Coordinates of C-alpha atoms and ligand atoms in Angstrom, one line a residue:
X143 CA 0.0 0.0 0.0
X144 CA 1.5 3.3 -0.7
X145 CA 1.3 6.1 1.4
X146 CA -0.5 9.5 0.7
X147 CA 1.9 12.7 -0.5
X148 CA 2.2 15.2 1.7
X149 CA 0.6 18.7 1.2
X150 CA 2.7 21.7 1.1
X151 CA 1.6 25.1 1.2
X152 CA 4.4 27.7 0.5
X153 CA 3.1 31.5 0.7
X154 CA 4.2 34.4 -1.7
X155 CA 5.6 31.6 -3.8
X156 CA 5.2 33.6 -7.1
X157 CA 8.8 34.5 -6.7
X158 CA 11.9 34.9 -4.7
X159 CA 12.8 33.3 -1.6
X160 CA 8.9 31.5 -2.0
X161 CA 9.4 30.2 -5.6
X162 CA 12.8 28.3 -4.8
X163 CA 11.6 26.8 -1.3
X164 CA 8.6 25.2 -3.5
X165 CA 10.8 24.1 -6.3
X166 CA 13.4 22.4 -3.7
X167 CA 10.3 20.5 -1.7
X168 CA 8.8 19.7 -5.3
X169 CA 11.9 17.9 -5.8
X170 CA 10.9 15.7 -2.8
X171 CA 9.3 12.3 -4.2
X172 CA 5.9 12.4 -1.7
X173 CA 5.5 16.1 -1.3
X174 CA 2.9 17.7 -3.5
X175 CA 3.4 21.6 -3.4
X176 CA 0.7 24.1 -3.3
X177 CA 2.3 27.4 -5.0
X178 CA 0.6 30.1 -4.2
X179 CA 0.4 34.0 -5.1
X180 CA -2.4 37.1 -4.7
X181 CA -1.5 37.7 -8.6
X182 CA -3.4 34.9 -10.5
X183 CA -0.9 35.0 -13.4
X184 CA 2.3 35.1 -11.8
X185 CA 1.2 31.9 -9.9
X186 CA -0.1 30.5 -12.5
X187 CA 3.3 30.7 -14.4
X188 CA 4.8 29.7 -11.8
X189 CA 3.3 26.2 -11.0
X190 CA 4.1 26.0 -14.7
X191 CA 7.7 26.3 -14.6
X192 CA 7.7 23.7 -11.8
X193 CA 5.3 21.1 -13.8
X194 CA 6.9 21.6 -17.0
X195 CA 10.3 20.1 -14.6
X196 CA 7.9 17.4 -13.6
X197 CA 7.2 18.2 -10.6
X198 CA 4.2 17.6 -8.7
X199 CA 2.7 21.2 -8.2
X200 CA -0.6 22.5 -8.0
X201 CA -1.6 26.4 -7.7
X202 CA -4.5 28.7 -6.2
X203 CA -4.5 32.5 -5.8
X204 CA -3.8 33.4 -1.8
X205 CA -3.4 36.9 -0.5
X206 CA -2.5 36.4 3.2
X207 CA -3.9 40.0 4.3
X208 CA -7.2 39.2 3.2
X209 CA -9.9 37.0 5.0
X210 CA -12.5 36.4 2.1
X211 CA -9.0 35.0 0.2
X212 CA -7.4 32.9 3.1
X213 CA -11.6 31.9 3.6
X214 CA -11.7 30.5 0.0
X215 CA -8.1 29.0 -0.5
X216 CA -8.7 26.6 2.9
X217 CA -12.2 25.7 1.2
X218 CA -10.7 24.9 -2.1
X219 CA -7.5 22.7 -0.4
X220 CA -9.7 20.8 1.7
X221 CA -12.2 20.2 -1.3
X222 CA -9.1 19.3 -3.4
X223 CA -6.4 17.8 -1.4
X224 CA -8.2 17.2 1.5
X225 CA -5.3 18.2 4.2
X226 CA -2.1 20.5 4.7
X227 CA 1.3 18.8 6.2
X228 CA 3.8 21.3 5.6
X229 CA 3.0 25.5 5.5
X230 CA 6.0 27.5 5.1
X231 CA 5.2 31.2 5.9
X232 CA 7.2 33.3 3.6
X233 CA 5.2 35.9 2.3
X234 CA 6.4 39.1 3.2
X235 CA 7.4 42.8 2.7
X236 CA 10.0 45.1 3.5
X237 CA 9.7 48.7 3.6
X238 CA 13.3 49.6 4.3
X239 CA 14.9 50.9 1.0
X240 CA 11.4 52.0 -0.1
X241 CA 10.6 54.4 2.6
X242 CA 13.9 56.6 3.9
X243 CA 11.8 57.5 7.4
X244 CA 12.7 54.3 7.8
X245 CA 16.8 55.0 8.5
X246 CA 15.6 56.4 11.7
X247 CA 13.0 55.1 14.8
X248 CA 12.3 58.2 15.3
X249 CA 10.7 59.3 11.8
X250 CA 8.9 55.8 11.5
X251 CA 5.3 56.7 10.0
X252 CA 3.1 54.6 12.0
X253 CA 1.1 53.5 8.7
X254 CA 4.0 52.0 7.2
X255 CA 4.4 49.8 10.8
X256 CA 1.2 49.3 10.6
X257 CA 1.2 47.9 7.2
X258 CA 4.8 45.7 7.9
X259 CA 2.8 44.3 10.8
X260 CA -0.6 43.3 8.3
X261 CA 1.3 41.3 6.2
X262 CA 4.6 40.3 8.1
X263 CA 2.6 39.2 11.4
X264 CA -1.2 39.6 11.3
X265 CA -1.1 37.7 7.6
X266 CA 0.5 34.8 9.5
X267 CA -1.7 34.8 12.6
X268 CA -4.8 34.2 9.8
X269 CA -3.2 31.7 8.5
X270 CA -2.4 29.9 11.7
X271 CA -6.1 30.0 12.3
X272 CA -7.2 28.8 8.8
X273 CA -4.8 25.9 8.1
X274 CA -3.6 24.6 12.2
X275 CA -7.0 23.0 12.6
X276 CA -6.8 20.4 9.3
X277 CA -3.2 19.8 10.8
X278 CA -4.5 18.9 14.2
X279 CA -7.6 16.9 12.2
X280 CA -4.5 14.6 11.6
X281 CA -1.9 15.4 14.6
X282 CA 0.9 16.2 12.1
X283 CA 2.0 19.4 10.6
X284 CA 5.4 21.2 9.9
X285 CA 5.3 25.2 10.1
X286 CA 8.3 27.2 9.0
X287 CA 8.0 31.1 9.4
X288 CA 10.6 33.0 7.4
X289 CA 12.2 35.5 9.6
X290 CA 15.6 37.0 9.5
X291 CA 18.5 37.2 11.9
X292 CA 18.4 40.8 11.9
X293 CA 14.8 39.9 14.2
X294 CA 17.5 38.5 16.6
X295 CA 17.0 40.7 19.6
X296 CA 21.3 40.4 20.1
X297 CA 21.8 41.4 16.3
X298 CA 20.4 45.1 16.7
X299 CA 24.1 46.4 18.6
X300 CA 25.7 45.0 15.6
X301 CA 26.7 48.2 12.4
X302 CA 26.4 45.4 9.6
X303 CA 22.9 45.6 9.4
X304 CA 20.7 48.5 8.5
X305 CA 18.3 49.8 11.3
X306 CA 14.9 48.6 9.6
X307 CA 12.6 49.6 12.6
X308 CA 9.2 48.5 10.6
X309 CA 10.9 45.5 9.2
X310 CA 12.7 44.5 12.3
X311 CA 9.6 45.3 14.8
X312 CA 7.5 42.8 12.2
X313 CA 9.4 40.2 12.3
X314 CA 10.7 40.3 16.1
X315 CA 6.3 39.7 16.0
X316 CA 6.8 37.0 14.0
X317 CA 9.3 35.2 16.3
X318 CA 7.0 36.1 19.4
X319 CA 3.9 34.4 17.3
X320 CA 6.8 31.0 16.7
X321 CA 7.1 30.5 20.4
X322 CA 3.9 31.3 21.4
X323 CA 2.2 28.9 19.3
X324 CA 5.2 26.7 20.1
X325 CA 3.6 26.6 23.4
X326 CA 0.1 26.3 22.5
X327 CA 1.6 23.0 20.2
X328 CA 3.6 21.4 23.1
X329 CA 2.6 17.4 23.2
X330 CA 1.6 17.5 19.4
X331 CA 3.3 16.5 16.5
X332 CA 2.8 19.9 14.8
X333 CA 6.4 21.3 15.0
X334 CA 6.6 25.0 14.3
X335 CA 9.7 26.9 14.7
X336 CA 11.3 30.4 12.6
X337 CA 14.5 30.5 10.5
X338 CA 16.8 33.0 9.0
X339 CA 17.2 32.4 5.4
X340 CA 20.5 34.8 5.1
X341 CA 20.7 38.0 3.0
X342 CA 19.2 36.3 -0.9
X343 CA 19.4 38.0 -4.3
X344 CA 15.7 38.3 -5.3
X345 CA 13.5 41.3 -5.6
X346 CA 13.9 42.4 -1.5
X347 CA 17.3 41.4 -0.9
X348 CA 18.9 43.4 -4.3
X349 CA 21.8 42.1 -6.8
X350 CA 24.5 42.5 -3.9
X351 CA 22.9 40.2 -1.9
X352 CA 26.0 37.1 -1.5
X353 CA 23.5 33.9 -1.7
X354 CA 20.9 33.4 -4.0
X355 CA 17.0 32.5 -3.2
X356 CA 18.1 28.5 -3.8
X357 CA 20.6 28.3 -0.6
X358 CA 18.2 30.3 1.3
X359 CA 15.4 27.5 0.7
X360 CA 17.9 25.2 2.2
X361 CA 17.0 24.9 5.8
X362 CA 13.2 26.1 5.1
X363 CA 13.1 22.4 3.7
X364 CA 15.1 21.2 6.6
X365 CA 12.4 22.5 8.7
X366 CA 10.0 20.9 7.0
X367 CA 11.1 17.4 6.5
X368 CA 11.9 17.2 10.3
X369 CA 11.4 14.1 11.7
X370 CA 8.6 13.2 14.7
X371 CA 9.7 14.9 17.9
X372 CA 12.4 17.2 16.0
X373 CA 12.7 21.1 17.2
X374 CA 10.2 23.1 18.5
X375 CA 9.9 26.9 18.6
X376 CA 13.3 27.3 17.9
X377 CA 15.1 30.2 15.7
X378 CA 17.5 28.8 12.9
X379 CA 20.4 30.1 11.3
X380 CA 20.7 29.4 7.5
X381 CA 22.5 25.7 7.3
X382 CA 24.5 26.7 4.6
X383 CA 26.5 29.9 6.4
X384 CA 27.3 27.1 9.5
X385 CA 27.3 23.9 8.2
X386 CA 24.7 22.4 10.5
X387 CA 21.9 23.5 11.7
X388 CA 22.5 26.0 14.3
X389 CA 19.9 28.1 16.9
X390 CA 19.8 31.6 17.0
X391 CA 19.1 33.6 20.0
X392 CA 15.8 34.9 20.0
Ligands
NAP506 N1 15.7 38.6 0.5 C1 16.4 38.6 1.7 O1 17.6 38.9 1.8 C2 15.7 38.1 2.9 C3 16.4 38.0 4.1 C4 15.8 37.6 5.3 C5 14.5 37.3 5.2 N2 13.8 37.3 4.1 C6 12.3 37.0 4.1 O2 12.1 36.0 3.1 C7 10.7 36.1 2.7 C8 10.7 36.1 1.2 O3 11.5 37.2 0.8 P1 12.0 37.5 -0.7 O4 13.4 37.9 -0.6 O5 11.7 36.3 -1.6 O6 11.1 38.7 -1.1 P2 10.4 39.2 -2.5 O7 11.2 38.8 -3.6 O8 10.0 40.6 -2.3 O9 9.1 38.3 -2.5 C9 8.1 38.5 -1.5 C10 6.9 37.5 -1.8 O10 5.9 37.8 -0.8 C11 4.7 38.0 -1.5 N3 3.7 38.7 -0.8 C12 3.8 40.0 -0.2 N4 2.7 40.4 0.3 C13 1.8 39.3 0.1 C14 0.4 39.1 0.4 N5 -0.3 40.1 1.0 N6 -0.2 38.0 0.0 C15 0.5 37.0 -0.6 N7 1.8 37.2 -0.9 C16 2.4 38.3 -0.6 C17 5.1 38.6 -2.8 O11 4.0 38.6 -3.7 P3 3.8 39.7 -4.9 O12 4.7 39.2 -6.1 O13 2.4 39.6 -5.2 O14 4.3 41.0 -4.4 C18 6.3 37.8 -3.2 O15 5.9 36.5 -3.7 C19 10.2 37.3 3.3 O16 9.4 36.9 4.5 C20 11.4 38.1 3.8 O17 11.1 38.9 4.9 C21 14.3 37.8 2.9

């Protein structure tokens, strides 16, 4: 008898870091992946891409700040594949080199927090709320929220990053929203924990970025292949910059 695939749902995978975490769990013999985007087309050319390598992709239209669309893509998934294994939380925006109030805390326009926050925390929240209950219909389910290690509370001393208050603040929520439901998980076999996928060349990160979107899906898929009783509401480091797993400090 052969086992079911397992369903994976990758937000914001139209492009970027989202695109090459599907393609790498595609590549994974019993892992169907759910690509999914709030432009129709750009997903829909996306899942393309992927089953034109043969890979075992399917697509619907998901924009994570909206309720009627996170309402009608859990309908259509549990119509169509009837359950959801693996969600990897990488949708996401970054106001930093968009919005120059942003080189300072103190000019930080509350709207643009505001709107960090909606899709950066908020965004994942609703989707916690949606998709947790059809994992704990089965008591499995691996959650990997993108973060970044500038979120690590002992990173902000440090002159290599930019300060980033909106971006930072979101996903320092993010984290808190990983342990939290961490908590809330404890005894289950729903493992949810937050990585750092390193500083990526795609649309956010910018041509000087040193890695590209394809090492950054590295330990996303890590994540969320772990085996029964693996980490917990933990914080990763990207495998590839330390050569094993490695936890960062919160
Ligand atoms: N790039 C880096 O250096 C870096 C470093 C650390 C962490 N990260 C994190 O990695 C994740 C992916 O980043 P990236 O570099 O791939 O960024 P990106 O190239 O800007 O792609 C962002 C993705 O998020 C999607 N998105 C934004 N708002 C959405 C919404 N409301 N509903 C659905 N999808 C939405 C975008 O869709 P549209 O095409 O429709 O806009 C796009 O697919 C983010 O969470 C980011 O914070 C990136």
């Amino acid at each position: 008898m052969t086992e079911q695939k397992k369903t994976a749902v990758v937000t914001g995978s139209n492009r970027g870091l989202g695109y090459a975490i599907s393609r790498k769990l595609a590549q994974i013999s019993d892992i169907c992946v759910i690509v999914t985007s709030r432009k129709e087309s750009e997903g829909l050319a996306a899942k393309q891409q992927l089953v034109d390598e043969g890979l075992d992709v399917d697509f619907h239209s998901l924009d994570v700040t909206d309720d009627t669309s996170v309402q009608q893509f859990t309908e259509w998934l549990q119509a169509t594949h009837g359950r959801v294994d693996i969600l990897v939380n990488n949708a996401g925006v970054n106001p930093t080199s968009s919005h120059p109030e942003e080189a300072s805390l103190l000019s930080v326009q509350s709207q643009t927090l505001l709107s960090t926050f909606e899709t950066n925390v908020l965004a994942v929240l609703r989707i916690f709320q949606a998709l947790i209950p059809l994992m704990k219909a089965q008591n499995y389910g691996r959650i990997v929220n993108v973060s970044t290690e500038m979120a690590s509370l002992s990173s902000i001393p440090s002159d290599f990053y930019p300060l980033a208050p909106s971006y930072r603040l979101s996903k320092l929520g993010l984290n808190g929203l990983t342990a939290i439901l961490a908590k809330e998980l404890q005894g289950s076999n729903i493992l949810v924990n937050a990585y750092s996928p390193g500083w990526l060349k795609t649309d956010m990160g910018g041509e000087n970025a040193p890695f590209t979107a394809e090492e950054g899906a590295e330990t996303a898929v890590y994540l969320a292949t772990l085996p029964d009783g693996g980490s917990q509401g933990q914080f990763f480091a990207e495998l590839r910059k330390l050569g094993e797993p490695i936890h960062l400090p919160w």
